[in-house]
GROMACS .gro file of C-alpha atoms in nm:
model
  502
    1MET     CA    1   4.162  -3.695   6.827
    2ARG     CA    2   4.449  -3.473   6.708
    3CYS     CA    3   4.383  -3.191   6.457
    4PRO     CA    4   4.722  -3.033   6.374
    5PHE     CA    5   4.623  -2.870   6.043
    6PHE     CA    6   4.398  -2.588   6.158
    7SER     CA    7   4.303  -2.384   6.461
    8ILE     CA    8   3.949  -2.351   6.589
    9THR     CA    9   3.814  -2.067   6.797
   10ARG     CA   10   3.475  -2.128   6.958
   11PHE     CA   11   3.271  -1.826   7.064
   12ARG     CA   12   2.995  -1.881   7.322
   13SER     CA   13   2.794  -1.709   7.585
   14ALA     CA   14   2.909  -1.752   7.944
   15ALA     CA   15   2.743  -2.094   7.968
   16ALA     CA   16   2.994  -2.364   8.064
   17PRO     CA   17   3.312  -2.198   7.936
   18ILE     CA   18   3.538  -2.410   8.157
   19LEU     CA   19   3.391  -2.737   8.032
   20ALA     CA   20   3.419  -2.620   7.671
   21ALA     CA   21   3.782  -2.516   7.721
   22SER     CA   22   3.869  -2.852   7.874
   23LEU     CA   23   3.714  -3.046   7.589
   24LEU     CA   24   3.888  -2.841   7.324
   25ALA     CA   25   4.220  -2.867   7.503
   26LEU     CA   26   4.190  -3.243   7.480
   27LEU     CA   27   4.146  -3.204   7.103
   28ASN     CA   28   4.465  -2.999   7.079
   29LEU     CA   29   4.271  -2.698   6.943
   30SER     CA   30   4.328  -2.335   7.033
   31VAL     CA   31   4.042  -2.178   7.223
   32GLY     CA   32   3.908  -1.826   7.263
   33PHE     CA   33   3.596  -1.684   7.415
   34CYS     CA   34   3.394  -1.371   7.379
   35SER     CA   35   3.042  -1.271   7.458
   36ALA     CA   36   2.792  -1.370   7.192
   37ASP     CA   37   2.431  -1.471   7.175
   38ASP     CA   38   2.496  -1.790   6.980
   39ALA     CA   39   2.782  -2.037   6.979
   40GLN     CA   40   3.009  -2.029   6.675
   41VAL     CA   41   3.311  -2.224   6.554
   42THR     CA   42   3.584  -2.056   6.349
   43VAL     CA   43   3.848  -2.256   6.163
   44HIS     CA   44   4.172  -2.123   6.015
   45PRO     CA   45   4.327  -2.407   5.810
   46GLU     CA   46   4.702  -2.424   5.776
   47GLU     CA   47   4.839  -2.382   5.424
   48THR     CA   48   5.056  -2.649   5.266
   49ASP     CA   49   5.356  -2.610   5.036
   50GLU     CA   50   5.279  -2.941   4.864
   51ILE     CA   51   5.278  -2.948   4.483
   52LEU     CA   52   4.917  -3.033   4.406
   53ALA     CA   53   4.802  -3.289   4.150
   54ASN     CA   54   4.485  -3.127   4.021
   55PRO     CA   55   4.289  -3.179   3.699
   56GLY     CA   56   4.316  -2.929   3.416
   57MET     CA   57   4.656  -2.788   3.513
   58GLY     CA   58   5.020  -2.858   3.590
   59TRP     CA   59   5.300  -3.062   3.440
   60GLN     CA   60   5.229  -3.248   3.116
   61THR     CA   61   5.400  -3.570   3.021
   62PHE     CA   62   5.473  -3.601   2.648
   63HIS     CA   63   5.376  -3.904   2.439
   64ARG     CA   64   5.392  -4.123   2.746
   65THR     CA   65   5.193  -4.150   3.065
   66VAL     CA   66   5.320  -4.099   3.417
   67LYS     CA   67   5.376  -4.473   3.440
   68GLN     CA   68   5.581  -4.472   3.119
   69ASP     CA   69   5.782  -4.152   3.174
   70LYS     CA   70   6.123  -4.255   3.306
   71ASN     CA   71   6.243  -3.894   3.322
   72LEU     CA   72   5.961  -3.776   3.549
   73PRO     CA   73   6.085  -3.731   3.908
   74SER     CA   74   5.865  -3.872   4.180
   75TRP     CA   75   5.819  -3.525   4.331
   76ILE     CA   76   5.647  -3.385   4.019
   77PRO     CA   77   5.281  -3.489   3.985
   78SER     CA   78   5.114  -3.488   3.644
   79THR     CA   79   4.746  -3.511   3.560
   80VAL     CA   80   4.775  -3.448   3.182
   81HIS     CA   81   4.929  -3.668   2.914
   82TYR     CA   82   4.996  -3.462   2.599
   83ALA     CA   83   5.060  -3.594   2.247
   84ARG     CA   84   5.065  -3.486   1.881
   85TRP     CA   85   4.969  -3.706   1.589
   86GLY     CA   86   4.946  -3.667   1.215
   87TRP     CA   87   4.613  -3.655   1.038
   88GLY     CA   88   4.712  -3.972   0.854
   89GLU     CA   89   4.773  -4.158   1.179
   90LEU     CA   90   4.431  -4.060   1.315
   91GLU     CA   91   4.251  -4.129   0.986
   92PRO     CA   92   4.455  -4.409   0.823
   93GLU     CA   93   4.170  -4.495   0.586
   94SER     CA   94   3.936  -4.248   0.424
   95GLY     CA   95   3.634  -4.199   0.648
   96ARG     CA   96   3.767  -4.415   0.934
   97ILE     CA   97   3.904  -4.253   1.248
   98ALA     CA   98   4.156  -4.465   1.438
   99GLU     CA   99   3.918  -4.507   1.732
  100ALA     CA  100   4.086  -4.820   1.867
  101PHE     CA  101   4.416  -4.632   1.888
  102LEU     CA  102   4.269  -4.321   2.053
  103ASP     CA  103   4.056  -4.524   2.291
  104ARG     CA  104   4.361  -4.721   2.401
  105VAL     CA  105   4.562  -4.404   2.471
  106LEU     CA  106   4.269  -4.250   2.659
  107ALA     CA  107   4.238  -4.566   2.870
  108GLU     CA  108   4.613  -4.574   2.941
  109SER     CA  109   4.597  -4.210   3.049
  110ARG     CA  110   4.306  -4.278   3.282
  111GLU     CA  111   4.483  -4.579   3.436
  112ALA     CA  112   4.783  -4.354   3.506
  113GLY     CA  113   4.564  -4.096   3.680
  114GLN     CA  114   4.578  -3.854   3.386
  115GLN     CA  115   4.363  -3.709   3.111
  116LEU     CA  116   4.476  -3.686   2.751
  117ALA     CA  117   4.540  -3.369   2.550
  118PHE     CA  118   4.648  -3.376   2.187
  119ARG     CA  119   4.700  -3.193   1.858
  120VAL     CA  120   4.639  -3.294   1.497
  121MET     CA  121   4.922  -3.213   1.253
  122CYS     CA  122   4.911  -3.201   0.873
  123CYS     CA  123   5.252  -3.069   0.762
  124SER     CA  124   5.570  -3.257   0.845
  125THR     CA  125   5.926  -3.132   0.786
  126THR     CA  126   6.064  -3.486   0.784
  127PRO     CA  127   6.117  -3.640   0.439
  128ASN     CA  128   5.938  -3.971   0.387
  129ARG     CA  129   5.735  -3.920   0.707
  130PRO     CA  130   5.434  -3.711   0.604
  131TYR     CA  131   5.161  -3.626   0.854
  132HIS     CA  132   4.878  -3.620   0.602
  133PRO     CA  133   4.702  -3.938   0.482
  134ALA     CA  134   4.843  -4.132   0.190
  135TRP     CA  135   4.492  -4.167   0.049
  136ILE     CA  136   4.450  -3.793  -0.019
  137LYS     CA  137   4.592  -3.823  -0.369
  138GLU     CA  138   4.388  -4.137  -0.434
  139ILE     CA  139   4.060  -3.946  -0.388
  140GLY     CA  140   4.170  -3.652  -0.603
  141GLY     CA  141   4.317  -3.434  -0.330
  142ARG     CA  142   4.622  -3.222  -0.400
  143GLU     CA  143   4.966  -3.201  -0.242
  144LEU     CA  144   5.226  -2.925  -0.247
  145ILE     CA  145   5.599  -2.985  -0.267
  146SER     CA  146   5.776  -2.781  -0.002
  147ASP     CA  147   6.122  -2.739   0.137
  148TYR     CA  148   6.232  -2.650   0.488
  149ASP     CA  149   6.551  -2.460   0.556
  150GLY     CA  150   6.670  -2.543   0.204
  151LYS     CA  151   6.661  -2.914   0.275
  152GLU     CA  152   6.520  -3.190   0.058
  153GLN     CA  153   6.174  -3.125  -0.080
  154PHE     CA  154   5.873  -3.320   0.048
  155PRO     CA  155   5.492  -3.318   0.011
  156ILE     CA  156   5.242  -3.141   0.236
  157PRO     CA  157   4.862  -3.127   0.188
  158ASP     CA  158   4.721  -2.834  -0.005
  159LEU     CA  159   4.448  -2.701   0.224
  160ASP     CA  160   4.346  -2.453  -0.046
  161ASP     CA  161   4.241  -2.747  -0.260
  162GLN     CA  162   3.868  -2.793  -0.199
  163VAL     CA  163   3.881  -3.174  -0.199
  164THR     CA  164   4.163  -3.183   0.056
  165LEU     CA  165   4.015  -2.908   0.269
  166GLN     CA  166   3.669  -3.061   0.278
  167ARG     CA  167   3.802  -3.402   0.378
  168HIS     CA  168   3.994  -3.242   0.663
  169LEU     CA  169   3.691  -3.044   0.778
  170ASP     CA  170   3.486  -3.367   0.771
  171PHE     CA  171   3.758  -3.538   0.977
  172ILE     CA  172   3.743  -3.262   1.244
  173GLN     CA  173   3.364  -3.292   1.259
  174ARG     CA  174   3.374  -3.670   1.305
  175LEU     CA  175   3.652  -3.642   1.564
  176GLY     CA  176   3.431  -3.408   1.766
  177GLU     CA  177   3.125  -3.629   1.729
  178LYS     CA  178   3.318  -3.915   1.885
  179TYR     CA  179   3.535  -3.742   2.147
  180ASP     CA  180   3.394  -3.401   2.241
  181GLY     CA  181   3.327  -3.406   2.614
  182HIS     CA  182   3.500  -3.741   2.664
  183PRO     CA  183   3.571  -3.772   3.039
  184ASP     CA  184   3.932  -3.870   2.974
  185LEU     CA  185   4.003  -3.582   2.734
  186ASP     CA  186   4.143  -3.269   2.901
  187HIS     CA  187   4.176  -3.038   2.599
  188LEU     CA  188   4.258  -3.027   2.230
  189ASP     CA  189   4.496  -2.798   2.047
  190LEU     CA  190   4.339  -2.611   1.758
  191GLY     CA  191   4.609  -2.728   1.518
  192SER     CA  192   4.611  -2.873   1.165
  193VAL     CA  193   4.761  -2.571   0.983
  194GLY     CA  194   5.132  -2.527   0.912
  195TRP     CA  195   5.437  -2.710   1.035
  196TRP     CA  196   5.348  -2.941   1.326
  197GLY     CA  197   5.004  -2.776   1.342
  198GLU     CA  198   5.165  -2.452   1.468
  199TRP     CA  199   5.000  -2.225   1.209
  200HIS     CA  200   5.315  -2.114   1.029
  201LEU     CA  201   5.531  -2.231   0.737
  202SER     CA  202   5.843  -2.044   0.840
  203ARG     CA  203   6.167  -2.136   0.664
  204SER     CA  204   5.986  -2.264   0.357
  205SER     CA  205   6.098  -2.085   0.044
  206ASN     CA  206   5.812  -2.193  -0.183
  207CYS     CA  207   5.492  -2.255   0.019
  208LYS     CA  208   5.250  -2.024   0.196
  209LEU     CA  209   4.975  -2.086   0.449
  210PRO     CA  210   4.627  -2.160   0.314
  211ALA     CA  211   4.414  -1.859   0.225
  212LEU     CA  212   4.274  -1.675   0.527
  213GLU     CA  213   3.922  -1.779   0.425
  214ASN     CA  214   4.019  -2.146   0.449
  215ARG     CA  215   4.207  -2.103   0.775
  216VAL     CA  216   3.892  -1.947   0.921
  217LYS     CA  217   3.693  -2.250   0.803
  218ILE     CA  218   3.932  -2.476   0.997
  219VAL     CA  219   3.892  -2.264   1.313
  220ASN     CA  220   3.515  -2.277   1.274
  221ALA     CA  221   3.522  -2.654   1.225
  222TYR     CA  222   3.707  -2.710   1.552
  223VAL     CA  223   3.486  -2.467   1.745
  224ALA     CA  224   3.172  -2.633   1.610
  225ALA     CA  225   3.299  -2.987   1.677
  226PHE     CA  226   3.434  -2.928   2.029
  227ARG     CA  227   3.180  -2.741   2.238
  228LYS     CA  228   3.251  -2.925   2.566
  229THR     CA  229   3.623  -3.002   2.547
  230PRO     CA  230   3.841  -2.688   2.577
  231LEU     CA  231   4.035  -2.579   2.268
  232LEU     CA  232   4.375  -2.405   2.272
  233MET     CA  233   4.480  -2.203   1.967
  234LEU     CA  234   4.847  -2.193   1.871
  235ILE     CA  235   4.986  -1.848   1.941
  236GLY     CA  236   5.172  -1.842   1.608
  237GLY     CA  237   4.840  -1.827   1.426
  238ARG     CA  238   4.865  -1.447   1.413
  239GLU     CA  239   4.585  -1.357   1.168
  240CYS     CA  240   4.350  -1.620   1.317
  241LEU     CA  241   4.458  -1.595   1.681
  242ALA     CA  242   4.220  -1.320   1.787
  243TYR     CA  243   3.943  -1.477   1.582
  244ALA     CA  244   3.984  -1.814   1.758
  245THR     CA  245   4.008  -1.669   2.109
  246ASP     CA  246   3.699  -1.459   2.038
  247GLN     CA  247   3.521  -1.792   1.985
  248GLY     CA  248   3.621  -1.898   2.338
  249THR     CA  249   3.951  -2.081   2.288
  250GLY     CA  250   4.256  -2.052   2.507
  251TRP     CA  251   4.604  -2.046   2.358
  252ARG     CA  252   4.926  -2.246   2.354
  253ALA     CA  253   5.285  -2.135   2.290
  254ASP     CA  254   5.556  -2.385   2.206
  255CYS     CA  255   5.875  -2.190   2.274
  256LEU     CA  256   5.882  -2.085   2.638
  257GLY     CA  257   6.233  -1.992   2.748
  258ASP     CA  258   6.387  -1.875   2.420
  259MET     CA  259   6.606  -1.586   2.532
  260GLY     CA  260   6.803  -1.567   2.208
  261GLY     CA  261   6.877  -1.920   2.095
  262PHE     CA  262   6.770  -1.855   1.735
  263SER     CA  263   6.893  -1.500   1.682
  264LYS     CA  264   7.103  -1.244   1.865
  265ASN     CA  265   6.859  -0.968   1.770
  266TRP     CA  266   6.528  -1.146   1.827
  267CYS     CA  267   6.384  -1.393   2.077
  268HIS     CA  268   6.041  -1.525   2.165
  269MET     CA  269   6.044  -1.400   2.522
  270ARG     CA  270   6.135  -1.033   2.472
  271LYS     CA  271   6.011  -0.974   2.119
  272GLY     CA  272   5.790  -1.255   1.984
  273TYR     CA  273   5.537  -1.310   2.260
  274PRO     CA  274   5.479  -0.940   2.337
  275ASP     CA  275   5.397  -0.889   1.967
  276TYR     CA  276   5.169  -1.194   1.958
  277PHE     CA  277   4.986  -1.068   2.265
  278ARG     CA  278   4.919  -0.729   2.110
  279GLN     CA  279   4.816  -0.867   1.772
  280GLY     CA  280   4.598  -1.141   1.919
  281LYS     CA  281   4.450  -0.920   2.195
  282LEU     CA  282   4.536  -1.189   2.448
  283GLN     CA  283   4.562  -0.985   2.768
  284ASP     CA  284   4.237  -1.106   2.923
  285ILE     CA  285   4.190  -1.447   2.759
  286TRP     CA  286   4.318  -1.621   3.073
  287GLN     CA  287   4.008  -1.515   3.264
  288SER     CA  288   3.788  -1.754   3.064
  289ALA     CA  289   4.012  -2.010   2.890
  290PRO     CA  290   4.337  -2.195   2.973
  291ILE     CA  291   4.693  -2.124   2.860
  292ALA     CA  292   4.965  -2.382   2.795
  293TRP     CA  293   5.340  -2.340   2.756
  294GLU     CA  294   5.585  -2.582   2.598
  295THR     CA  295   5.956  -2.537   2.653
  296CYS     CA  296   6.178  -2.424   2.368
  297TRP     CA  297   6.416  -2.716   2.324
  298ASP     CA  298   6.388  -2.830   2.687
  299MET     CA  299   6.497  -2.689   3.022
  300ARG     CA  300   6.848  -2.829   2.985
  301LYS     CA  301   6.911  -2.576   2.706
  302TRP     CA  302   6.813  -2.292   2.937
  303VAL     CA  303   7.068  -2.397   3.197
  304GLN     CA  304   7.339  -2.460   2.935
  305GLU     CA  305   7.290  -2.108   2.799
  306GLY     CA  306   7.289  -1.956   3.147
  307TRP     CA  307   6.934  -1.822   3.112
  308SER     CA  308   6.756  -1.745   3.438
  309LEU     CA  309   6.499  -2.002   3.547
  310ARG     CA  310   6.342  -1.743   3.776
  311TYR     CA  311   6.297  -1.502   3.482
  312ILE     CA  312   6.139  -1.767   3.259
  313PHE     CA  313   5.912  -1.913   3.526
  314ASN     CA  314   5.793  -1.572   3.650
  315TYR     CA  315   5.717  -1.478   3.289
  316ALA     CA  316   5.508  -1.791   3.237
  317LEU     CA  317   5.314  -1.739   3.560
  318ALA     CA  318   5.253  -1.371   3.486
  319CYS     CA  319   5.087  -1.478   3.159
  320HIS     CA  320   4.854  -1.694   3.373
  321ALA     CA  321   4.964  -2.035   3.251
  322SER     CA  322   4.782  -2.352   3.351
  323TYR     CA  323   5.017  -2.607   3.188
  324ILE     CA  324   5.389  -2.667   3.125
  325ASN     CA  325   5.530  -2.929   2.886
  326ASN     CA  326   5.900  -3.013   2.895
  327LYS     CA  327   5.860  -3.290   2.635
  328SER     CA  328   5.934  -3.556   2.899
  329ALA     CA  329   6.303  -3.466   2.868
  330PRO     CA  330   6.545  -3.511   3.159
  331LEU     CA  331   6.564  -3.216   3.396
  332PRO     CA  332   6.879  -3.002   3.400
  333LYS     CA  333   7.147  -3.084   3.651
  334GLY     CA  334   7.223  -2.845   3.935
  335ASP     CA  335   7.122  -2.803   4.298
  336PHE     CA  336   6.931  -2.484   4.213
  337VAL     CA  337   6.698  -2.652   3.960
  338ARG     CA  338   6.462  -2.836   4.192
  339PRO     CA  339   6.392  -2.540   4.426
  340GLU     CA  340   6.311  -2.318   4.127
  341LEU     CA  341   6.087  -2.582   3.972
  342GLU     CA  342   5.907  -2.650   4.299
  343ARG     CA  343   5.846  -2.280   4.346
  344PHE     CA  344   5.705  -2.258   3.993
  345LEU     CA  345   5.486  -2.568   4.018
  346ARG     CA  346   5.332  -2.454   4.347
  347ARG     CA  347   5.192  -2.153   4.160
  348LEU     CA  348   5.117  -2.305   3.818
  349GLY     CA  349   4.743  -2.329   3.751
  350TYR     CA  350   4.480  -2.275   4.018
  351ARG     CA  351   4.558  -2.320   4.387
  352LEU     CA  352   4.259  -2.274   4.614
  353VAL     CA  353   4.318  -2.194   4.980
  354LEU     CA  354   4.044  -2.188   5.242
  355LYS     CA  355   4.156  -1.910   5.475
  356GLU     CA  356   3.865  -1.923   5.721
  357LEU     CA  357   3.544  -2.113   5.786
  358ARG     CA  358   3.287  -2.011   6.045
  359HIS     CA  359   2.956  -2.166   6.141
  360GLU     CA  360   2.719  -2.210   6.432
  361ALA     CA  361   2.824  -2.474   6.681
  362GLU     CA  362   2.472  -2.619   6.701
  363VAL     CA  363   2.191  -2.663   6.451
  364LYS     CA  364   1.859  -2.844   6.451
  365ALA     CA  365   1.793  -3.124   6.209
  366GLY     CA  366   1.589  -2.987   5.920
  367ALA     CA  367   1.729  -2.637   5.961
  368ASN     CA  368   1.987  -2.447   5.755
  369LEU     CA  369   2.343  -2.416   5.881
  370ALA     CA  370   2.487  -2.075   5.792
  371VAL     CA  371   2.850  -2.111   5.677
  372TYR     CA  372   3.081  -1.816   5.620
  373MET     CA  373   3.411  -1.866   5.437
  374LYS     CA  374   3.714  -1.679   5.305
  375TRP     CA  375   3.882  -1.824   4.995
  376GLN     CA  376   4.193  -1.723   4.802
  377ASN     CA  377   4.343  -1.841   4.473
  378VAL     CA  378   4.720  -1.821   4.521
  379GLY     CA  379   4.797  -1.986   4.186
  380SER     CA  380   4.842  -1.836   3.839
  381ALA     CA  381   4.508  -1.917   3.674
  382PRO     CA  382   4.143  -1.975   3.753
  383CYS     CA  383   3.992  -2.319   3.776
  384TYR     CA  384   3.806  -2.327   3.445
  385ARG     CA  385   3.579  -2.613   3.542
  386PRO     CA  386   3.254  -2.555   3.732
  387TYR     CA  387   3.352  -2.768   4.029
  388ARG     CA  388   3.137  -2.712   4.337
  389LEU     CA  389   3.187  -2.707   4.710
  390ALA     CA  390   3.034  -2.992   4.908
  391TYR     CA  391   2.998  -3.063   5.279
  392ARG     CA  392   2.999  -3.393   5.462
  393LEU     CA  393   2.868  -3.470   5.808
  394SER     CA  394   3.004  -3.789   5.963
  395ALA     CA  395   2.972  -3.943   6.307
  396ASP     CA  396   3.151  -4.222   6.488
  397GLY     CA  397   2.830  -4.421   6.480
  398GLY     CA  398   2.851  -4.444   6.104
  399ALA     CA  399   2.598  -4.181   5.998
  400VAL     CA  400   2.731  -3.995   5.693
  401ARG     CA  401   2.550  -3.732   5.487
  402THR     CA  402   2.697  -3.545   5.193
  403ILE     CA  403   2.542  -3.211   5.098
  404PRO     CA  404   2.645  -3.046   4.767
  405SER     CA  405   2.658  -2.668   4.746
  406GLU     CA  406   2.565  -2.431   4.465
  407ILE     CA  407   2.894  -2.244   4.509
  408THR     CA  408   3.136  -2.302   4.220
  409VAL     CA  409   3.509  -2.241   4.254
  410ASN     CA  410   3.580  -2.105   3.904
  411ARG     CA  411   3.510  -1.745   4.008
  412TRP     CA  412   3.818  -1.714   4.232
  413LEU     CA  413   4.090  -1.542   4.030
  414PRO     CA  414   4.465  -1.517   4.085
  415GLY     CA  415   4.657  -1.191   4.110
  416SER     CA  416   4.796  -1.009   3.807
  417VAL     CA  417   5.085  -0.788   3.697
  418GLU     CA  418   5.117  -0.555   3.400
  419LEU     CA  419   5.279  -0.742   3.113
  420PHE     CA  420   5.561  -0.648   2.875
  421THR     CA  421   5.655  -0.310   3.017
  422ASP     CA  422   6.024  -0.225   3.000
  423GLU     CA  423   6.052  -0.315   3.368
  424PHE     CA  424   5.871  -0.646   3.314
  425LEU     CA  425   6.096  -0.744   3.024
  426ARG     CA  426   6.405  -0.663   3.231
  427GLU     CA  427   6.287  -0.885   3.519
  428PRO     CA  428   5.934  -1.030   3.540
  429PRO     CA  429   5.807  -0.986   3.897
  430GLU     CA  430   5.660  -1.260   4.110
  431LEU     CA  431   5.288  -1.299   4.050
  432PRO     CA  432   5.092  -1.184   4.357
  433PRO     CA  433   4.820  -1.408   4.503
  434GLY     CA  434   4.459  -1.334   4.424
  435LYS     CA  435   4.242  -1.123   4.651
  436ILE     CA  436   4.079  -1.300   4.943
  437ASP     CA  437   3.710  -1.346   4.871
  438SER     CA  438   3.570  -1.266   5.213
  439MET     CA  439   3.205  -1.271   5.109
  440VAL     CA  440   3.149  -1.643   5.057
  441TRP     CA  441   2.828  -1.732   5.237
  442ASP     CA  442   2.645  -2.062   5.213
  443ARG     CA  443   2.339  -2.230   5.361
  444VAL     CA  444   2.380  -2.600   5.430
  445GLY     CA  445   2.048  -2.780   5.458
  446ILE     CA  446   2.065  -3.030   5.745
  447PRO     CA  447   1.851  -3.337   5.661
  448ASN     CA  448   1.532  -3.381   5.866
  449ASP     CA  449   1.613  -3.741   5.944
  450LEU     CA  450   1.972  -3.687   6.059
  451PRO     CA  451   2.001  -3.838   6.408
  452ALA     CA  452   2.094  -3.604   6.689
  453GLY     CA  453   2.460  -3.611   6.783
  454THR     CA  454   2.801  -3.456   6.727
  455TYR     CA  455   2.934  -3.467   6.370
  456THR     CA  456   3.261  -3.391   6.196
  457LEU     CA  457   3.210  -3.129   5.926
  458SER     CA  458   3.433  -3.189   5.623
  459ILE     CA  459   3.461  -2.996   5.298
  460ALA     CA  460   3.561  -3.091   4.943
  461VAL     CA  461   3.554  -2.958   4.588
  462VAL     CA  462   3.357  -3.201   4.372
  463GLU     CA  463   3.261  -3.245   4.007
  464PRO     CA  464   2.912  -3.138   3.893
  465GLY     CA  465   2.662  -3.416   3.955
  466SER     CA  466   2.901  -3.598   4.188
  467VAL     CA  467   3.006  -3.593   4.551
  468ASN     CA  468   3.350  -3.739   4.485
  469PRO     CA  469   3.637  -3.498   4.567
  470ALA     CA  470   3.802  -3.373   4.248
  471VAL     CA  471   4.043  -3.102   4.366
  472GLN     CA  472   4.323  -3.089   4.619
  473LEU     CA  473   4.317  -2.769   4.823
  474GLY     CA  474   4.620  -2.569   4.928
  475ILE     CA  475   4.566  -2.658   5.294
  476LYS     CA  476   4.682  -2.937   5.517
  477GLY     CA  477   4.459  -3.210   5.656
  478ARG     CA  478   4.340  -3.392   5.346
  479ALA     CA  479   4.209  -3.736   5.437
  480ALA     CA  480   4.280  -4.045   5.229
  481ASP     CA  481   3.937  -4.015   5.064
  482GLY     CA  482   4.005  -3.656   4.953
  483TRP     CA  483   3.784  -3.481   5.210
  484TYR     CA  484   3.911  -3.215   5.453
  485PRO     CA  485   3.776  -3.262   5.811
  486LEU     CA  486   3.753  -2.913   5.957
  487SER     CA  487   3.532  -2.886   6.265
  488SER     CA  488   3.265  -3.033   6.487
  489LEU     CA  489   2.894  -2.963   6.465
  490LYS     CA  490   2.625  -3.059   6.715
  491VAL     CA  491   2.294  -3.156   6.553
  492LEU     CA  492   1.990  -3.123   6.775
  493ALA     CA  493   1.681  -3.337   6.746
  494ILE     CA  494   1.356  -3.197   6.609
  495ARG     CA  495   1.078  -3.161   6.867
  496ASP     CA  496   0.712  -3.162   6.768
  497SER     CA  497   0.437  -2.953   6.932
  498THR     CA  498   0.409  -3.207   7.215
  499GLY     CA  499   0.778  -3.178   7.296
  500MET     CA  500   0.861  -3.524   7.160
  501GLN     CA  501   1.196  -3.567   6.986
  502HIS     CA  502   1.209  -3.693   6.627
   0.00000   0.00000   0.00000
């Protein structure tokens, strides 16, 4: 058996060191000895530079799944399919959510190995293509006539009108009753208000946002309806941003990379986002809820303008992003693009690295195996899901036992840098890795009826209530079934008071 992805050091007393060394040499494992009362095995897994396809993070495809996205390179994995739909599309008839449509998209996402994330929009800037339902006026709801950038006027729903507002609040409630906690739903944007659900009506000369009281009602409706599925508030919400994040939401920004494409004197990166952070008190939100970025235009614009990919990507990571959405646009051309993107995607979201695992070399059936570990999050964000560690013992004879742990992985945090200082805005630094958690101890209960023998000890990160691996680790050696074989463990038979083995 060849084990190229980690090194093992076995510490024993003087008993049979030559035999032990010979056996380990055959396994291609490094060996060391020191005096100790009990035998121990120590494993140092080798890190991988692979871009990991993990749930709740990474590259988002836009309005198409991985299977449908012709612009997605094979070297970029994606576990999230992101979309935006108008209220009218999701509630085409009064009181009837388009469940068949949403269920189909959720199923397509699952078949592509993704989860769905989406936003509801109410205000469209496209004439003759409103986002709100046509039936609003039929039930006595009110519309406003707005312009955008001085262009042709068009209707948007009046969310200060009590009929219109109440019907939208009812829609949010029913949407949550049907889809909150759906296993194929990754997260939901807290949208609805303003152009494209971005919580602003900029460049309109004659319309304002709904009254603050009514905007708060919309925030409350989403928070009440979606208690299991994460919510992300749009960063442009300003007056409601801190209120929403105080209720436990993350946030989303839709103009990553704007270094001056709208104005010579103002840009999102150096002026807009620092102001939003201060006003919304966003500095620590990343510790409990996810953050998503969408590119301004798409990455081709950045390259055309000569803006630094390293600057933009370091900025996004420093803000502890979990997601990036490039709108499924083609990537920019240039030999430098892929290395910068790979570097960014290796850090985006959580990236859990097992630095060391140590345990006794032998244990009796029915006893507890003490396991000591060192873990590090070298990504940009925590894992926000309460995934757990699990252990598996397997033998050539076919005996397999899986033992879930009580240790959850969402406590391991990445490193941080101070944001938006003059030095940061000149050149955002590389985000450091998180601290190594060197105090991870566990007790693995060995089943009483496990036959005596030598077992392979494997580890995985699994979903609550399951023993199926859910997370790829930042180490080499992952087996086809998602488990990481790490070491060998000898299980000794139980002997009763007469000396008989059981």
